[in-house]
PDB file of C-alpha atoms in Angstrom:
ATOM      1  CA  GLU A1383     -31.737 -23.532  -9.681  1.00  0.00           C
ATOM      2  CA  GLN A1384     -30.315 -20.485  -7.596  1.00  0.00           C
ATOM      3  CA  PRO A1385     -31.787 -18.645  -5.790  1.00  0.00           C
ATOM      4  CA  SER A1386     -30.962 -14.595  -6.446  1.00  0.00           C
ATOM      5  CA  GLU A1387     -28.629 -13.148  -4.317  1.00  0.00           C
ATOM      6  CA  THR A1388     -31.398 -10.945  -2.874  1.00  0.00           C
ATOM      7  CA  GLU A1389     -33.667 -14.166  -1.973  1.00  0.00           C
ATOM      8  CA  ALA A1390     -30.420 -15.837  -0.968  1.00  0.00           C
ATOM      9  CA  PHE A1391     -28.831 -13.021   1.991  1.00  0.00           C
ATOM     10  CA  GLY A1392     -32.263 -10.615   2.022  1.00  0.00           C
ATOM     11  CA  SER A1393     -32.216  -7.597   0.211  1.00  0.00           C
ATOM     12  CA  ASP A1394     -30.739  -5.311   2.545  1.00  0.00           C
ATOM     13  CA  VAL A1395     -26.922  -6.849   2.048  1.00  0.00           C
ATOM     14  CA  PRO A1396     -26.034  -5.326  -1.268  1.00  0.00           C
ATOM     15  CA  ARG A1397     -26.619  -1.616   0.475  1.00  0.00           C
ATOM     16  CA  LEU A1398     -24.580  -3.139   4.072  1.00  0.00           C
ATOM     17  CA  VAL A1399     -21.730  -3.648   2.404  1.00  0.00           C
ATOM     18  CA  PRO A1400     -18.645  -1.687   3.354  1.00  0.00           C
ATOM     19  CA  ALA A1401     -17.238  -0.142  -0.169  1.00  0.00           C
ATOM     20  CA  ARG A1402     -13.685  -0.347   1.389  1.00  0.00           C
ATOM     21  CA  LYS A1403     -12.639  -3.930   1.223  1.00  0.00           C
ATOM     22  CA  LEU A1404     -11.838  -5.418   4.615  1.00  0.00           C
ATOM     23  CA  ARG A1405      -9.408  -8.033   6.424  1.00  0.00           C
ATOM     24  CA  VAL A1406     -11.253  -9.614   8.773  1.00  0.00           C
ATOM     25  CA  LEU A1407     -10.153 -12.344  11.525  1.00  0.00           C
ATOM     26  CA  VAL A1408     -12.979 -14.943  11.954  1.00  0.00           C
ATOM     27  CA  ALA A1409     -12.468 -16.842  15.735  1.00  0.00           C
ATOM     28  CA  ASP A1410     -14.980 -19.341  15.732  1.00  0.00           C
ATOM     29  CA  ASP A1411     -14.515 -22.889  16.952  1.00  0.00           C
ATOM     30  CA  ASN A1412     -17.373 -24.461  14.697  1.00  0.00           C
ATOM     31  CA  HIS A1413     -15.807 -24.906  10.512  1.00  0.00           C
ATOM     32  CA  VAL A1414     -19.435 -24.491   9.033  1.00  0.00           C
ATOM     33  CA  ASN A1415     -19.143 -21.122  10.639  1.00  0.00           C
ATOM     34  CA  GLN A1416     -16.144 -20.507   9.223  1.00  0.00           C
ATOM     35  CA  LEU A1417     -16.836 -21.383   6.366  1.00  0.00           C
ATOM     36  CA  LEU A1418     -20.320 -19.641   6.479  1.00  0.00           C
ATOM     37  CA  VAL A1419     -18.725 -16.053   7.529  1.00  0.00           C
ATOM     38  CA  LYS A1420     -15.594 -16.814   4.242  1.00  0.00           C
ATOM     39  CA  MET A1421     -18.473 -17.523   2.095  1.00  0.00           C
ATOM     40  CA  LEU A1422     -20.688 -14.218   2.816  1.00  0.00           C
ATOM     41  CA  LEU A1423     -17.608 -11.775   3.505  1.00  0.00           C
ATOM     42  CA  GLY A1424     -15.794 -13.424   0.175  1.00  0.00           C
ATOM     43  CA  LYS A1425     -18.583 -12.798  -1.848  1.00  0.00           C
ATOM     44  CA  TYR A1426     -18.678  -8.960  -1.634  1.00  0.00           C
ATOM     45  CA  GLY A1427     -14.228  -9.182  -1.727  1.00  0.00           C
ATOM     46  CA  HIS A1428     -13.543  -8.819   1.434  1.00  0.00           C
ATOM     47  CA  MET A1429     -10.603 -11.313   2.770  1.00  0.00           C
ATOM     48  CA  VAL A1430     -11.115 -13.749   5.485  1.00  0.00           C
ATOM     49  CA  ASP A1431      -8.602 -15.789   7.400  1.00  0.00           C
ATOM     50  CA  ALA A1432     -10.218 -18.171  10.278  1.00  0.00           C
ATOM     51  CA  VAL A1433      -8.700 -19.384  13.521  1.00  0.00           C
ATOM     52  CA  ALA A1434     -10.598 -21.508  15.731  1.00  0.00           C
ATOM     53  CA  ASN A1435      -9.417 -20.443  19.587  1.00  0.00           C
ATOM     54  CA  GLY A1436      -8.866 -17.409  21.295  1.00  0.00           C
ATOM     55  CA  GLN A1437      -5.236 -18.081  21.779  1.00  0.00           C
ATOM     56  CA  GLU A1438      -4.867 -18.097  18.419  1.00  0.00           C
ATOM     57  CA  ALA A1439      -7.456 -15.095  17.603  1.00  0.00           C
ATOM     58  CA  VAL A1440      -4.807 -13.203  19.854  1.00  0.00           C
ATOM     59  CA  ASP A1441      -1.639 -14.583  18.054  1.00  0.00           C
ATOM     60  CA  ALA A1442      -3.169 -13.373  14.830  1.00  0.00           C
ATOM     61  CA  VAL A1443      -4.414 -10.324  15.676  1.00  0.00           C
ATOM     62  CA  GLN A1444      -0.342  -9.611  16.780  1.00  0.00           C
ATOM     63  CA  GLN A1445       0.613 -10.763  12.936  1.00  0.00           C
ATOM     64  CA  ILE A1446      -1.712  -9.234  10.716  1.00  0.00           C
ATOM     65  CA  THR A1447      -3.234  -6.691  11.014  1.00  0.00           C
ATOM     66  CA  TYR A1448      -7.044  -6.758  10.748  1.00  0.00           C
ATOM     67  CA  ASP A1449      -9.859  -4.523   9.845  1.00  0.00           C
ATOM     68  CA  VAL A1450     -12.297  -6.681  11.727  1.00  0.00           C
ATOM     69  CA  VAL A1451     -12.523  -9.134  14.353  1.00  0.00           C
ATOM     70  CA  LEU A1452     -15.556 -11.489  14.454  1.00  0.00           C
ATOM     71  CA  MET A1453     -15.092 -13.781  17.761  1.00  0.00           C
ATOM     72  CA  ASP A1454     -17.302 -16.337  19.063  1.00  0.00           C
ATOM     73  CA  ILE A1455     -17.619 -16.574  22.903  1.00  0.00           C
ATOM     74  CA  HIS A1456     -16.971 -20.023  23.495  1.00  0.00           C
ATOM     75  CA  MET A1457     -14.191 -22.047  22.165  1.00  0.00           C
ATOM     76  CA  PRO A1458     -11.634 -24.123  23.557  1.00  0.00           C
ATOM     77  CA  GLU A1459      -8.483 -22.747  25.234  1.00  0.00           C
ATOM     78  CA  MET A1460      -9.238 -19.414  24.837  1.00  0.00           C
ATOM     79  CA  ASP A1461     -12.678 -17.955  25.253  1.00  0.00           C
ATOM     80  CA  GLY A1462     -13.695 -15.081  23.261  1.00  0.00           C
ATOM     81  CA  LEU A1463     -14.506 -13.192  25.840  1.00  0.00           C
ATOM     82  CA  THR A1464     -11.163 -13.651  27.330  1.00  0.00           C
ATOM     83  CA  ALA A1465      -9.309 -13.221  23.725  1.00  0.00           C
ATOM     84  CA  THR A1466     -11.521  -9.639  23.535  1.00  0.00           C
ATOM     85  CA  ARG A1467      -9.950  -8.836  26.798  1.00  0.00           C
ATOM     86  CA  GLN A1468      -6.114  -9.515  26.146  1.00  0.00           C
ATOM     87  CA  ILE A1469      -6.492  -8.004  22.711  1.00  0.00           C
ATOM     88  CA  ARG A1470      -7.867  -5.297  24.093  1.00  0.00           C
ATOM     89  CA  LEU A1471      -4.023  -5.181  26.583  1.00  0.00           C
ATOM     90  CA  MET A1472      -1.759  -4.959  23.610  1.00  0.00           C
ATOM     91  CA  GLY A1473      -0.304  -1.586  22.547  1.00  0.00           C
ATOM     92  CA  ARG A1474      -1.414   0.410  19.745  1.00  0.00           C
ATOM     93  CA  PRO A1475      -3.100   0.274  17.122  1.00  0.00           C
ATOM     94  CA  LEU A1476      -3.882  -3.539  17.993  1.00  0.00           C
ATOM     95  CA  CYS A1477      -5.971  -2.755  21.031  1.00  0.00           C
ATOM     96  CA  HIS A1478      -7.612  -0.816  19.074  1.00  0.00           C
ATOM     97  CA  VAL A1479      -9.227  -3.404  16.372  1.00  0.00           C
ATOM     98  CA  PRO A1480     -13.179  -3.268  15.800  1.00  0.00           C
ATOM     99  CA  ILE A1481     -14.416  -6.658  17.563  1.00  0.00           C
ATOM    100  CA  VAL A1482     -17.616  -8.280  17.143  1.00  0.00           C
ATOM    101  CA  ALA A1483     -19.179 -11.041  19.345  1.00  0.00           C
ATOM    102  CA  LEU A1484     -20.769 -14.372  16.975  1.00  0.00           C
ATOM    103  CA  THR A1485     -22.509 -15.784  19.836  1.00  0.00           C
ATOM    104  CA  ALA A1486     -25.987 -17.573  19.977  1.00  0.00           C
ATOM    105  CA  ASN A1487     -26.080 -16.173  23.642  1.00  0.00           C
ATOM    106  CA  ALA A1488     -27.892 -12.564  23.060  1.00  0.00           C
ATOM    107  CA  MET A1489     -29.517 -11.966  25.991  1.00  0.00           C
ATOM    108  CA  LEU A1490     -29.088  -8.245  26.664  1.00  0.00           C
ATOM    109  CA  GLY A1491     -27.506  -9.291  29.772  1.00  0.00           C
ATOM    110  CA  GLN A1492     -24.774 -11.346  28.048  1.00  0.00           C
ATOM    111  CA  ARG A1493     -25.024  -7.820  25.593  1.00  0.00           C
ATOM    112  CA  ASP A1494     -23.416  -5.956  28.147  1.00  0.00           C
ATOM    113  CA  ASP A1495     -20.917  -8.600  29.385  1.00  0.00           C
ATOM    114  CA  TYR A1496     -19.654  -8.474  25.570  1.00  0.00           C
ATOM    115  CA  LEU A1497     -19.349  -4.907  25.568  1.00  0.00           C
ATOM    116  CA  ALA A1498     -18.124  -4.808  28.808  1.00  0.00           C
ATOM    117  CA  ALA A1499     -15.047  -7.059  27.871  1.00  0.00           C
ATOM    118  CA  GLY A1500     -14.395  -4.907  25.119  1.00  0.00           C
ATOM    119  CA  MET A1501     -16.733  -5.878  22.075  1.00  0.00           C
ATOM    120  CA  ASP A1502     -17.946  -3.110  19.807  1.00  0.00           C
ATOM    121  CA  ASP A1503     -20.925  -5.159  18.536  1.00  0.00           C
ATOM    122  CA  HIS A1504     -22.443  -8.313  18.578  1.00  0.00           C
ATOM    123  CA  VAL A1505     -24.439 -10.526  16.310  1.00  0.00           C
ATOM    124  CA  SER A1506     -26.862 -13.107  17.253  1.00  0.00           C
ATOM    125  CA  LYS A1507     -26.339 -16.856  15.390  1.00  0.00           C
ATOM    126  CA  PRO A1508     -27.577 -18.152  13.159  1.00  0.00           C
ATOM    127  CA  ILE A1509     -25.355 -15.467  11.493  1.00  0.00           C
ATOM    128  CA  LYS A1510     -28.275 -13.439   9.457  1.00  0.00           C
ATOM    129  CA  PRO A1511     -26.096 -11.427   6.446  1.00  0.00           C
ATOM    130  CA  ALA A1512     -27.405  -7.983   7.089  1.00  0.00           C
ATOM    131  CA  ALA A1513     -27.251  -7.900  10.653  1.00  0.00           C
ATOM    132  CA  LEU A1514     -23.414  -9.169   9.968  1.00  0.00           C
ATOM    133  CA  PHE A1515     -23.140  -6.563   7.164  1.00  0.00           C
ATOM    134  CA  ALA A1516     -24.654  -3.860   9.398  1.00  0.00           C
ATOM    135  CA  ALA A1517     -22.711  -4.377  12.850  1.00  0.00           C
ATOM    136  CA  ILE A1518     -19.281  -4.810  10.845  1.00  0.00           C
ATOM    137  CA  ALA A1519     -20.563  -1.437   9.269  1.00  0.00           C
ATOM    138  CA  ASN A1520     -20.834   0.325  12.750  1.00  0.00           C
ATOM    139  CA  ALA A1521     -17.575  -1.757  14.487  1.00  0.00           C
ATOM    140  CA  THR A1522     -15.185   0.072  11.407  1.00  0.00           C
ATOM    141  CA  ARG A1523     -17.203   3.037  10.858  1.00  0.00           C
ATOM    142  CA  GLU A1524     -16.833   2.013   7.310  1.00  0.00           C
ATOM    143  CA  LYS A1525     -19.780   3.881   4.896  1.00  0.00           C
ATOM    144  CA  PRO A1526     -21.772   1.189   3.000  1.00  0.00           C
ATOM    145  CA  ASP A1527     -21.311   0.685  -0.562  1.00  0.00           C
ATOM    146  CA  LEU A1528     -24.786   3.039  -1.136  1.00  0.00           C
ATOM    147  CA  ALA A1529     -24.106   2.858  -5.435  1.00  0.00           C
ATOM    148  CA  GLY A1530     -27.129   2.440  -6.988  1.00  0.00           C
ATOM    149  CA  SER A1531     -28.810   3.174  -3.723  1.00  0.00           C
ATOM    150  CA  SER A1532     -31.084   6.372  -3.058  1.00  0.00           C
ATOM    151  CA  GLY A1533     -30.290   7.750   0.678  1.00  0.00           C
ATOM    152  CA  ALA A1534     -30.285   4.259   2.333  1.00  0.00           C
ATOM    153  CA  PRO A1535     -30.502   4.515   5.634  1.00  0.00           C
ATOM    154  CA  GLU A1536     -28.065   3.626   8.784  1.00  0.00           C
ATOM    155  CA  PRO A1537     -27.591   0.369   9.796  1.00  0.00           C
ATOM    156  CA  VAL A1538     -30.234  -1.039  12.548  1.00  0.00           C
ATOM    157  CA  LEU A1539     -29.804  -4.063  15.010  1.00  0.00           C
ATOM    158  CA  HIS A1540     -32.189  -5.974  16.484  1.00  0.00           C
ATOM    159  CA  GLY A1541     -34.646  -2.250  15.771  1.00  0.00           C
ATOM    160  CA  HIS A1542     -32.406  -0.167  17.937  1.00  0.00           C
ATOM    161  CA  LYS A1543     -30.507   2.097  15.068  1.00  0.00           C
ATOM    162  CA  ALA A1544     -26.623   1.269  15.439  1.00  0.00           C
ATOM    163  CA  SER A1545     -24.760   3.087  17.531  1.00  0.00           C
ATOM    164  CA  SER A1546     -20.593   3.102  19.504  1.00  0.00           C
ATOM    165  CA  ALA A1547     -20.746   1.648  22.504  1.00  0.00           C
ATOM    166  CA  ASP A1548     -20.320   5.336  24.293  1.00  0.00           C
ATOM    167  CA  GLU A1549     -23.696   6.110  22.359  1.00  0.00           C
ATOM    168  CA  ARG A1550     -24.740   3.174  24.068  1.00  0.00           C
ATOM    169  CA  ALA A1551     -24.179   4.367  27.911  1.00  0.00           C
ATOM    170  CA  ASN A1552     -25.383   8.041  27.333  1.00  0.00           C
ATOM    171  CA  ASP A1553     -28.505   6.219  25.860  1.00  0.00           C
ATOM    172  CA  GLU A1554     -31.953   6.497  28.142  1.00  0.00           C
ATOM    173  CA  SER A1555     -34.361   4.714  26.485  1.00  0.00           C
ATOM    174  CA  PRO A1556     -36.117   2.513  28.067  1.00  0.00           C
ATOM    175  CA  GLU A1557     -34.451  -1.115  27.867  1.00  0.00           C
ATOM    176  CA  PRO A1558     -36.635  -3.371  25.330  1.00  0.00           C
ATOM    177  CA  ASP A1559     -38.152  -6.377  27.203  1.00  0.00           C
ATOM    178  CA  PRO A1560     -35.362  -8.959  26.571  1.00  0.00           C
ATOM    179  CA  MET A1561     -37.375 -12.028  25.068  1.00  0.00           C
ATOM    180  CA  GLU A1562     -39.102  -9.389  22.191  1.00  0.00           C
ATOM    181  CA  ALA A1563     -34.734 -10.727  20.282  1.00  0.00           C
ATOM    182  CA  VAL A1564     -35.715 -14.288  20.985  1.00  0.00           C
ATOM    183  CA  ALA A1565     -37.828 -15.757  17.941  1.00  0.00           C
ATOM    184  CA  ILE A1566     -38.945 -19.329  18.792  1.00  0.00           C
ATOM    185  CA  PHE A1567     -39.548 -19.829  15.014  1.00  0.00           C
ATOM    186  CA  ASP A1568     -38.160 -17.591  12.359  1.00  0.00           C
ATOM    187  CA  PRO A1569     -39.241 -19.382   8.574  1.00  0.00           C
ATOM    188  CA  ALA A1570     -37.413 -16.367   6.422  1.00  0.00           C
ATOM    189  CA  THR A1571     -34.303 -17.356   8.196  1.00  0.00           C
ATOM    190  CA  LEU A1572     -35.095 -20.761   7.655  1.00  0.00           C
ATOM    191  CA  ALA A1573     -35.852 -20.224   4.218  1.00  0.00           C
ATOM    192  CA  GLU A1574     -32.506 -18.376   4.439  1.00  0.00           C
ATOM    193  CA  LEU A1575     -30.553 -21.174   5.551  1.00  0.00           C
TER     194      LEU A1575
END
């Protein structure tokens, strides 16, 4: 028996889905990750293209107008940080495409490196659908589809209100303990996968 959408993706996912259908580029050298992202986003009508390295991502951004780029960090030929820096050096409007890091490296210092390279947000692997949609909504400034929802709160990532890179820089709240972000085993994630 197929699990319900709520069981498979989590109850927060439908309310986090951007109302507008997006054109998304996923840059990841792992074919399974590409398929997962295509399946998650395609389920809600978003169009997804996939490339296997940073150079292909740079080339794709020059050819097609994307609403958001989901960028792995470690890829052959050109890594995600280098690709992001190259995209940010392009002329307008290409240089302003929102870029979200997809990575297994999610310690606080590494997150700062991603933002410094020009990325707008990050989602840690294994990818959790609610975190992915929240990061996309935050990076694209798209309002989630709140149909059937009564005043849903803003997307929350890792216990923090989603905000722009500028707001993060001005945030004077104490830094959370980096080990709090590292879960040794999460039964809910296992069930979701």
